[in-house]
PDB file of C-alpha atoms in Angstrom:
ATOM      1  CA  UNK C   1     -14.349  -2.251 -27.081  1.00 43.00           C
ATOM      2  CA  UNK C   2     -11.506  -0.122 -25.668  1.00 51.00           C
ATOM      3  CA  UNK C   3     -11.139   0.673 -21.991  1.00 47.00           C
ATOM      4  CA  UNK C   4     -11.631   4.367 -22.781  1.00 53.00           C
ATOM      5  CA  UNK C   5     -14.988   3.609 -24.432  1.00 51.00           C
ATOM      6  CA  UNK C   6     -16.121   1.387 -21.561  1.00 45.00           C
ATOM      7  CA  UNK C   7     -15.256   4.006 -18.946  1.00 48.00           C
ATOM      8  CA  UNK C   8     -16.851   6.785 -20.994  1.00 52.00           C
ATOM      9  CA  UNK C   9     -20.077   4.797 -21.352  1.00 48.00           C
ATOM     10  CA  UNK C  10     -20.004   4.136 -17.603  1.00 47.00           C
ATOM     11  CA  UNK C  11     -19.691   7.848 -16.874  1.00 50.00           C
ATOM     12  CA  UNK C  12     -22.399   8.797 -19.363  1.00 51.00           C
ATOM     13  CA  UNK C  13     -24.734   6.244 -17.806  1.00 51.00           C
ATOM     14  CA  UNK C  14     -24.171   7.725 -14.387  1.00 50.00           C
ATOM     15  CA  UNK C  15     -24.636  11.239 -15.709  1.00 49.00           C
ATOM     16  CA  UNK C  16     -27.809  10.196 -17.505  1.00 50.00           C
ATOM     17  CA  UNK C  17     -29.083   8.953 -14.179  1.00 50.00           C
ATOM     18  CA  UNK C  18     -28.886  12.497 -12.886  1.00 47.00           C
ATOM     19  CA  UNK C  19     -31.960  13.378 -14.963  1.00 44.00           C
ATOM     20  CA  UNK C  20     -34.494  11.995 -12.568  1.00 46.00           C
ATOM     21  CA  UNK C  21     -36.584  15.002 -11.687  1.00 46.00           C
ATOM     22  CA  UNK C  22     -37.609  16.062 -15.186  1.00 48.00           C
ATOM     23  CA  UNK C  23     -35.177  18.988 -15.287  1.00 48.00           C
ATOM     24  CA  UNK C  24     -33.529  19.569 -18.661  1.00 57.00           C
ATOM     25  CA  UNK C  25     -30.122  20.186 -17.073  1.00 64.00           C
ATOM     26  CA  UNK C  26     -29.224  17.912 -14.165  1.00 66.00           C
ATOM     27  CA  UNK C  27     -26.534  20.370 -13.019  1.00 72.00           C
ATOM     28  CA  UNK C  28     -29.211  22.854 -11.978  1.00 72.00           C
ATOM     29  CA  UNK C  29     -30.084  20.725  -8.922  1.00 81.00           C
ATOM     30  CA  UNK C  30     -27.931  19.874  -5.925  1.00 80.00           C
ATOM     31  CA  UNK C  31     -28.663  16.172  -6.334  1.00 85.00           C
ATOM     32  CA  UNK C  32     -27.819  16.308 -10.036  1.00 84.00           C
ATOM     33  CA  UNK C  33     -24.505  18.059  -9.381  1.00 86.00           C
ATOM     34  CA  UNK C  34     -23.594  15.546  -6.671  1.00 88.00           C
ATOM     35  CA  UNK C  35     -24.323  12.618  -8.976  1.00 90.00           C
ATOM     36  CA  UNK C  36     -22.346  14.229 -11.798  1.00 90.00           C
ATOM     37  CA  UNK C  37     -19.358  14.749  -9.528  1.00 92.00           C
ATOM     38  CA  UNK C  38     -19.554  11.127  -8.399  1.00 92.00           C
ATOM     39  CA  UNK C  39     -19.678   9.956 -12.023  1.00 92.00           C
ATOM     40  CA  UNK C  40     -16.630  11.999 -12.991  1.00 94.00           C
ATOM     41  CA  UNK C  41     -14.683  10.827  -9.948  1.00 95.00           C
ATOM     42  CA  UNK C  42     -15.483   7.198 -10.713  1.00 94.00           C
ATOM     43  CA  UNK C  43     -14.387   7.716 -14.316  1.00 95.00           C
ATOM     44  CA  UNK C  44     -11.121   9.273 -13.158  1.00 95.00           C
ATOM     45  CA  UNK C  45     -10.475   6.463 -10.710  1.00 95.00           C
ATOM     46  CA  UNK C  46     -11.189   3.917 -13.425  1.00 95.00           C
ATOM     47  CA  UNK C  47      -8.478   5.442 -15.581  1.00 95.00           C
ATOM     48  CA  UNK C  48      -6.109   5.668 -12.640  1.00 94.00           C
ATOM     49  CA  UNK C  49      -6.560   2.008 -11.735  1.00 94.00           C
ATOM     50  CA  UNK C  50      -5.524   1.122 -15.281  1.00 95.00           C
ATOM     51  CA  UNK C  51      -2.439   3.336 -15.054  1.00 94.00           C
ATOM     52  CA  UNK C  52      -3.895   5.918 -17.456  1.00 95.00           C
ATOM     53  CA  UNK C  53      -2.964   8.922 -15.358  1.00 95.00           C
ATOM     54  CA  UNK C  54      -3.184  11.528 -18.134  1.00 95.00           C
ATOM     55  CA  UNK C  55      -6.687  10.400 -19.043  1.00 95.00           C
ATOM     56  CA  UNK C  56      -7.707  10.518 -15.370  1.00 95.00           C
ATOM     57  CA  UNK C  57      -7.101  14.254 -15.076  1.00 95.00           C
ATOM     58  CA  UNK C  58      -9.903  15.444 -17.359  1.00 94.00           C
ATOM     59  CA  UNK C  59     -12.881  13.870 -15.547  1.00 95.00           C
ATOM     60  CA  UNK C  60     -11.409  14.739 -12.154  1.00 96.00           C
ATOM     61  CA  UNK C  61     -10.973  18.318 -13.312  1.00 95.00           C
ATOM     62  CA  UNK C  62     -14.605  18.356 -14.413  1.00 94.00           C
ATOM     63  CA  UNK C  63     -15.648  17.072 -11.006  1.00 95.00           C
ATOM     64  CA  UNK C  64     -13.792  19.925  -9.314  1.00 95.00           C
ATOM     65  CA  UNK C  65     -15.248  22.425 -11.776  1.00 94.00           C
ATOM     66  CA  UNK C  66     -18.675  21.428 -10.485  1.00 92.00           C
ATOM     67  CA  UNK C  67     -17.616  21.183  -6.824  1.00 93.00           C
ATOM     68  CA  UNK C  68     -14.177  22.566  -6.028  1.00 91.00           C
ATOM     69  CA  UNK C  69     -14.379  21.279  -2.456  1.00 90.00           C
ATOM     70  CA  UNK C  70     -15.072  17.637  -3.310  1.00 95.00           C
ATOM     71  CA  UNK C  71     -12.695  15.550  -1.191  1.00 96.00           C
ATOM     72  CA  UNK C  72     -12.918  12.433  -3.359  1.00 96.00           C
ATOM     73  CA  UNK C  73     -11.836  14.326  -6.471  1.00 96.00           C
ATOM     74  CA  UNK C  74      -9.014  16.040  -4.592  1.00 96.00           C
ATOM     75  CA  UNK C  75      -7.784  12.735  -3.153  1.00 97.00           C
ATOM     76  CA  UNK C  76      -7.940  11.048  -6.558  1.00 96.00           C
ATOM     77  CA  UNK C  77      -5.938  13.873  -8.142  1.00 97.00           C
ATOM     78  CA  UNK C  78      -3.383  13.498  -5.367  1.00 97.00           C
ATOM     79  CA  UNK C  79      -2.932   9.858  -6.367  1.00 97.00           C
ATOM     80  CA  UNK C  80      -2.623  10.870 -10.022  1.00 97.00           C
ATOM     81  CA  UNK C  81       0.140  13.363  -9.307  1.00 97.00           C
ATOM     82  CA  UNK C  82       1.860  10.900  -6.978  1.00 97.00           C
ATOM     83  CA  UNK C  83       1.907   8.340  -9.792  1.00 96.00           C
ATOM     84  CA  UNK C  84       3.293  10.959 -12.152  1.00 96.00           C
ATOM     85  CA  UNK C  85       6.157  11.848  -9.827  1.00 96.00           C
ATOM     86  CA  UNK C  86       4.926  15.331  -8.909  1.00 97.00           C
ATOM     87  CA  UNK C  87       5.052  15.265  -5.091  1.00 97.00           C
ATOM     88  CA  UNK C  88       4.347  18.963  -4.540  1.00 97.00           C
ATOM     89  CA  UNK C  89       1.071  18.757  -6.451  1.00 97.00           C
ATOM     90  CA  UNK C  90       0.164  15.459  -4.784  1.00 97.00           C
ATOM     91  CA  UNK C  91       0.783  16.974  -1.352  1.00 97.00           C
ATOM     92  CA  UNK C  92      -1.337  20.000  -2.244  1.00 97.00           C
ATOM     93  CA  UNK C  93      -4.313  17.866  -3.245  1.00 97.00           C
ATOM     94  CA  UNK C  94      -3.981  15.559  -0.230  1.00 97.00           C
ATOM     95  CA  UNK C  95      -4.111  18.661   1.975  1.00 96.00           C
ATOM     96  CA  UNK C  96      -7.167  19.948   0.146  1.00 96.00           C
ATOM     97  CA  UNK C  97      -8.930  16.606   0.558  1.00 97.00           C
ATOM     98  CA  UNK C  98      -8.207  16.435   4.276  1.00 97.00           C
ATOM     99  CA  UNK C  99      -9.341  20.013   4.787  1.00 96.00           C
ATOM    100  CA  UNK C 100     -12.750  18.963   3.528  1.00 95.00           C
ATOM    101  CA  UNK C 101     -12.853  15.585   5.302  1.00 95.00           C
ATOM    102  CA  UNK C 102     -10.278  15.586   8.120  1.00 94.00           C
ATOM    103  CA  UNK C 103     -11.644  12.366   9.603  1.00 93.00           C
ATOM    104  CA  UNK C 104     -11.499  10.332   6.377  1.00 96.00           C
ATOM    105  CA  UNK C 105      -9.387   7.294   7.248  1.00 97.00           C
ATOM    106  CA  UNK C 106      -8.825   6.176   3.665  1.00 96.00           C
ATOM    107  CA  UNK C 107      -7.433   9.570   2.678  1.00 97.00           C
ATOM    108  CA  UNK C 108      -5.218   9.661   5.764  1.00 97.00           C
ATOM    109  CA  UNK C 109      -3.826   6.204   5.044  1.00 97.00           C
ATOM    110  CA  UNK C 110      -3.157   7.114   1.401  1.00 97.00           C
ATOM    111  CA  UNK C 111      -1.517  10.360   2.469  1.00 98.00           C
ATOM    112  CA  UNK C 112       0.616   8.445   4.954  1.00 97.00           C
ATOM    113  CA  UNK C 113       1.706   6.067   2.188  1.00 97.00           C
ATOM    114  CA  UNK C 114       2.633   9.054   0.033  1.00 97.00           C
ATOM    115  CA  UNK C 115       4.684  10.613   2.851  1.00 98.00           C
ATOM    116  CA  UNK C 116       6.392   7.258   3.480  1.00 97.00           C
ATOM    117  CA  UNK C 117       7.354   7.041  -0.189  1.00 96.00           C
ATOM    118  CA  UNK C 118       8.803  10.552   0.076  1.00 97.00           C
ATOM    119  CA  UNK C 119      10.904   9.542   3.088  1.00 97.00           C
ATOM    120  CA  UNK C 120       8.975  11.771   5.499  1.00 97.00           C
ATOM    121  CA  UNK C 121       8.595   9.046   8.100  1.00 98.00           C
ATOM    122  CA  UNK C 122       7.559  11.170  11.136  1.00 97.00           C
ATOM    123  CA  UNK C 123       4.617  12.706   9.252  1.00 97.00           C
ATOM    124  CA  UNK C 124       3.751   9.343   7.726  1.00 97.00           C
ATOM    125  CA  UNK C 125       3.638   7.828  11.207  1.00 97.00           C
ATOM    126  CA  UNK C 126       1.317  10.614  12.348  1.00 97.00           C
ATOM    127  CA  UNK C 127      -1.088   9.917   9.490  1.00 97.00           C
ATOM    128  CA  UNK C 128      -1.022   6.163  10.091  1.00 97.00           C
ATOM    129  CA  UNK C 129      -1.578   6.548  13.837  1.00 97.00           C
ATOM    130  CA  UNK C 130      -4.633   8.701  13.231  1.00 96.00           C
ATOM    131  CA  UNK C 131      -5.927   6.210  10.671  1.00 97.00           C
ATOM    132  CA  UNK C 132      -5.388   3.300  13.076  1.00 97.00           C
ATOM    133  CA  UNK C 133      -7.718   4.984  15.541  1.00 96.00           C
ATOM    134  CA  UNK C 134     -10.668   4.204  13.283  1.00 96.00           C
ATOM    135  CA  UNK C 135     -11.563   0.769  14.626  1.00 96.00           C
ATOM    136  CA  UNK C 136     -14.213   0.233  11.923  1.00 96.00           C
ATOM    137  CA  UNK C 137     -11.902   0.897   8.972  1.00 97.00           C
ATOM    138  CA  UNK C 138     -11.984  -2.293   6.844  1.00 95.00           C
ATOM    139  CA  UNK C 139      -8.263  -2.044   5.945  1.00 95.00           C
ATOM    140  CA  UNK C 140      -7.073  -1.373   9.487  1.00 97.00           C
ATOM    141  CA  UNK C 141      -4.634  -4.294   9.333  1.00 97.00           C
ATOM    142  CA  UNK C 142      -2.876  -2.563   6.416  1.00 97.00           C
ATOM    143  CA  UNK C 143      -2.617   0.611   8.487  1.00 98.00           C
ATOM    144  CA  UNK C 144      -0.797  -1.291  11.240  1.00 98.00           C
ATOM    145  CA  UNK C 145       1.431  -2.901   8.632  1.00 98.00           C
ATOM    146  CA  UNK C 146       2.261   0.592   7.396  1.00 97.00           C
ATOM    147  CA  UNK C 147       2.988   1.679  10.969  1.00 98.00           C
ATOM    148  CA  UNK C 148       5.342  -1.274  11.358  1.00 98.00           C
ATOM    149  CA  UNK C 149       7.222  -0.459   8.166  1.00 97.00           C
ATOM    150  CA  UNK C 150       7.478   3.185   9.195  1.00 98.00           C
ATOM    151  CA  UNK C 151       8.864   2.222  12.600  1.00 98.00           C
ATOM    152  CA  UNK C 152      11.476   0.037  10.899  1.00 97.00           C
ATOM    153  CA  UNK C 153      12.580   2.907   8.694  1.00 97.00           C
ATOM    154  CA  UNK C 154      12.980   5.029  11.827  1.00 97.00           C
ATOM    155  CA  UNK C 155      15.054   2.355  13.569  1.00 96.00           C
ATOM    156  CA  UNK C 156      12.458   1.502  16.231  1.00 97.00           C
ATOM    157  CA  UNK C 157      12.397  -2.264  15.976  1.00 96.00           C
ATOM    158  CA  UNK C 158      10.390  -2.816  19.161  1.00 96.00           C
ATOM    159  CA  UNK C 159       7.560  -0.602  17.926  1.00 97.00           C
ATOM    160  CA  UNK C 160       7.769  -2.249  14.532  1.00 98.00           C
ATOM    161  CA  UNK C 161       7.326  -5.660  16.145  1.00 97.00           C
ATOM    162  CA  UNK C 162       4.251  -4.476  18.069  1.00 97.00           C
ATOM    163  CA  UNK C 163       2.618  -2.890  15.015  1.00 98.00           C
ATOM    164  CA  UNK C 164       3.289  -5.838  12.724  1.00 98.00           C
ATOM    165  CA  UNK C 165       2.019  -8.288  15.336  1.00 97.00           C
ATOM    166  CA  UNK C 166      -1.171  -6.244  15.620  1.00 98.00           C
ATOM    167  CA  UNK C 167      -1.509  -6.216  11.827  1.00 98.00           C
ATOM    168  CA  UNK C 168      -1.348 -10.014  11.781  1.00 98.00           C
ATOM    169  CA  UNK C 169      -3.842 -10.293  14.622  1.00 98.00           C
ATOM    170  CA  UNK C 170      -6.287  -8.313  12.505  1.00 98.00           C
ATOM    171  CA  UNK C 171      -5.462 -10.209   9.313  1.00 97.00           C
ATOM    172  CA  UNK C 172      -3.059 -13.181   9.477  1.00 97.00           C
ATOM    173  CA  UNK C 173      -2.768 -13.353   5.681  1.00 97.00           C
ATOM    174  CA  UNK C 174      -0.576 -10.327   5.039  1.00 97.00           C
ATOM    175  CA  UNK C 175       2.602 -11.371   3.199  1.00 97.00           C
ATOM    176  CA  UNK C 176       4.546  -8.175   3.830  1.00 97.00           C
ATOM    177  CA  UNK C 177       3.878  -8.237   7.549  1.00 98.00           C
ATOM    178  CA  UNK C 178       4.740 -11.949   7.730  1.00 98.00           C
ATOM    179  CA  UNK C 179       8.067 -11.441   5.971  1.00 98.00           C
ATOM    180  CA  UNK C 180       8.985  -8.497   8.185  1.00 98.00           C
ATOM    181  CA  UNK C 181       8.112 -10.507  11.301  1.00 98.00           C
ATOM    182  CA  UNK C 182      10.198 -13.411  10.014  1.00 98.00           C
ATOM    183  CA  UNK C 183      13.135 -11.063   9.480  1.00 97.00           C
ATOM    184  CA  UNK C 184      12.758  -9.430  12.882  1.00 97.00           C
ATOM    185  CA  UNK C 185      12.448 -12.785  14.638  1.00 97.00           C
ATOM    186  CA  UNK C 186      15.527 -14.117  12.848  1.00 97.00           C
ATOM    187  CA  UNK C 187      17.590 -11.080  13.790  1.00 95.00           C
ATOM    188  CA  UNK C 188      16.446 -11.476  17.416  1.00 95.00           C
ATOM    189  CA  UNK C 189      17.499 -15.151  17.265  1.00 96.00           C
ATOM    190  CA  UNK C 190      13.932 -16.337  17.736  1.00 97.00           C
ATOM    191  CA  UNK C 191      14.369 -18.930  15.049  1.00 96.00           C
ATOM    192  CA  UNK C 192      11.267 -21.080  15.556  1.00 96.00           C
ATOM    193  CA  UNK C 193       8.845 -18.146  15.224  1.00 97.00           C
ATOM    194  CA  UNK C 194      10.934 -16.859  12.322  1.00 97.00           C
ATOM    195  CA  UNK C 195      10.488 -20.156  10.479  1.00 97.00           C
ATOM    196  CA  UNK C 196       6.747 -20.160  11.182  1.00 97.00           C
ATOM    197  CA  UNK C 197       6.310 -16.614   9.854  1.00 98.00           C
ATOM    198  CA  UNK C 198       8.447 -17.477   6.848  1.00 97.00           C
ATOM    199  CA  UNK C 199       6.468 -20.598   5.969  1.00 97.00           C
ATOM    200  CA  UNK C 200       3.210 -18.656   6.210  1.00 97.00           C
ATOM    201  CA  UNK C 201       4.665 -15.950   3.979  1.00 98.00           C
ATOM    202  CA  UNK C 202       5.770 -18.549   1.420  1.00 96.00           C
ATOM    203  CA  UNK C 203       2.232 -19.895   1.162  1.00 96.00           C
ATOM    204  CA  UNK C 204       0.871 -16.463   0.274  1.00 97.00           C
ATOM    205  CA  UNK C 205       3.485 -14.768  -1.883  1.00 96.00           C
ATOM    206  CA  UNK C 206       6.121 -15.234  -4.523  1.00 96.00           C
ATOM    207  CA  UNK C 207       9.721 -14.792  -3.448  1.00 96.00           C
ATOM    208  CA  UNK C 208      12.061 -11.906  -4.069  1.00 97.00           C
ATOM    209  CA  UNK C 209      15.802 -11.724  -3.426  1.00 97.00           C
ATOM    210  CA  UNK C 210      15.355 -10.746   0.203  1.00 97.00           C
ATOM    211  CA  UNK C 211      12.945 -13.552   1.063  1.00 97.00           C
ATOM    212  CA  UNK C 212      15.103 -16.145  -0.705  1.00 97.00           C
ATOM    213  CA  UNK C 213      18.162 -15.074   1.280  1.00 97.00           C
ATOM    214  CA  UNK C 214      16.236 -15.324   4.546  1.00 97.00           C
ATOM    215  CA  UNK C 215      14.924 -18.726   3.485  1.00 96.00           C
ATOM    216  CA  UNK C 216      18.447 -20.066   2.927  1.00 96.00           C
ATOM    217  CA  UNK C 217      19.495 -18.847   6.356  1.00 96.00           C
ATOM    218  CA  UNK C 218      16.567 -20.461   8.114  1.00 96.00           C
ATOM    219  CA  UNK C 219      16.913 -23.703   6.160  1.00 94.00           C
ATOM    220  CA  UNK C 220      20.558 -24.029   7.198  1.00 93.00           C
ATOM    221  CA  UNK C 221      19.706 -23.482  10.845  1.00 93.00           C
ATOM    222  CA  UNK C 222      17.248 -26.326  11.359  1.00 91.00           C
ATOM    223  CA  UNK C 223      18.881 -27.915   9.204  1.00 87.00           C
ATOM    224  CA  UNK C 224      17.067 -28.366   5.944  1.00 87.00           C
ATOM    225  CA  UNK C 225      19.944 -28.602   3.501  1.00 86.00           C
ATOM    226  CA  UNK C 226      17.835 -29.569   0.490  1.00 87.00           C
ATOM    227  CA  UNK C 227      15.604 -26.525   0.969  1.00 89.00           C
ATOM    228  CA  UNK C 228      18.660 -24.331   1.528  1.00 91.00           C
ATOM    229  CA  UNK C 229      20.197 -25.529  -1.736  1.00 92.00           C
ATOM    230  CA  UNK C 230      16.966 -25.081  -3.701  1.00 95.00           C
ATOM    231  CA  UNK C 231      16.433 -21.561  -2.390  1.00 95.00           C
ATOM    232  CA  UNK C 232      20.049 -20.724  -3.116  1.00 94.00           C
ATOM    233  CA  UNK C 233      19.646 -21.920  -6.705  1.00 96.00           C
ATOM    234  CA  UNK C 234      16.552 -19.750  -7.119  1.00 96.00           C
ATOM    235  CA  UNK C 235      18.461 -16.769  -5.787  1.00 95.00           C
ATOM    236  CA  UNK C 236      21.305 -17.443  -8.209  1.00 95.00           C
ATOM    237  CA  UNK C 237      18.993 -17.955 -11.184  1.00 96.00           C
ATOM    238  CA  UNK C 238      16.580 -15.083 -10.590  1.00 96.00           C
ATOM    239  CA  UNK C 239      18.664 -12.447  -8.808  1.00 96.00           C
ATOM    240  CA  UNK C 240      22.326 -13.043  -9.678  1.00 95.00           C
ATOM    241  CA  UNK C 241      23.343  -9.388  -9.606  1.00 93.00           C
ATOM    242  CA  UNK C 242      21.737  -8.402  -6.324  1.00 96.00           C
ATOM    243  CA  UNK C 243      23.366  -7.589  -2.969  1.00 96.00           C
ATOM    244  CA  UNK C 244      21.340 -10.458  -1.499  1.00 96.00           C
ATOM    245  CA  UNK C 245      23.018 -12.957  -3.789  1.00 95.00           C
ATOM    246  CA  UNK C 246      26.458 -11.579  -2.958  1.00 96.00           C
ATOM    247  CA  UNK C 247      25.600 -11.898   0.717  1.00 95.00           C
ATOM    248  CA  UNK C 248      24.447 -15.466   0.133  1.00 94.00           C
ATOM    249  CA  UNK C 249      27.776 -16.309  -1.500  1.00 94.00           C
ATOM    250  CA  UNK C 250      29.698 -14.787   1.395  1.00 94.00           C
ATOM    251  CA  UNK C 251      27.800 -16.948   3.872  1.00 90.00           C
ATOM    252  CA  UNK C 252      28.574 -20.233   2.126  1.00 85.00           C
TER     253      UNK C 252
END
């Protein structure tokens, strides 16, 4: 069965559940309309999670046709337009979602990530700081990771260190935060912590060109020549045309 069929059946099942009071049309009741909106939003998100952004628009549009102020539908459409490279429309729908639910931490964090991707780091930081204030948010460690990355992009390395450290206190198994902390520690010549962060990162994530370059540098420092050579060979084999590999060659 195709994904489209599965998602459509899922939505129809939810919509069928709206008929619980004996009314012939579930959209005539407030509860029925709310359940219909939820079903359409879930269908749209299902498409979006599979990368089917065009298919996601129709059910989300239907949700807004029933309730134009629904924050979940607005936020989902914002993600659709972000994925499609239409930042003005994404920004418009993020705004609409936050107007309806200004205290929604998930929407604020997603909006912050959108602004970060657009290079609007001051506004992204504002969104992330507000999201971090929600101490019960289950992804709060990711918010602090986002704050750390935003601080790095703004050249504030001290703030970045504080935010990333907090992220790892909340969740020590965050590869991105571990790699950034390894990089920061290495640049500050705190080589033992850098190696610890790097080893923890390596246990959780595959390597890219940047992490392989850092690994060769740390391995040469301690020294661990075999590891340095193996990481260098991986960098050469997997990322031969990258700036990181050229930098590796210049350091030999």
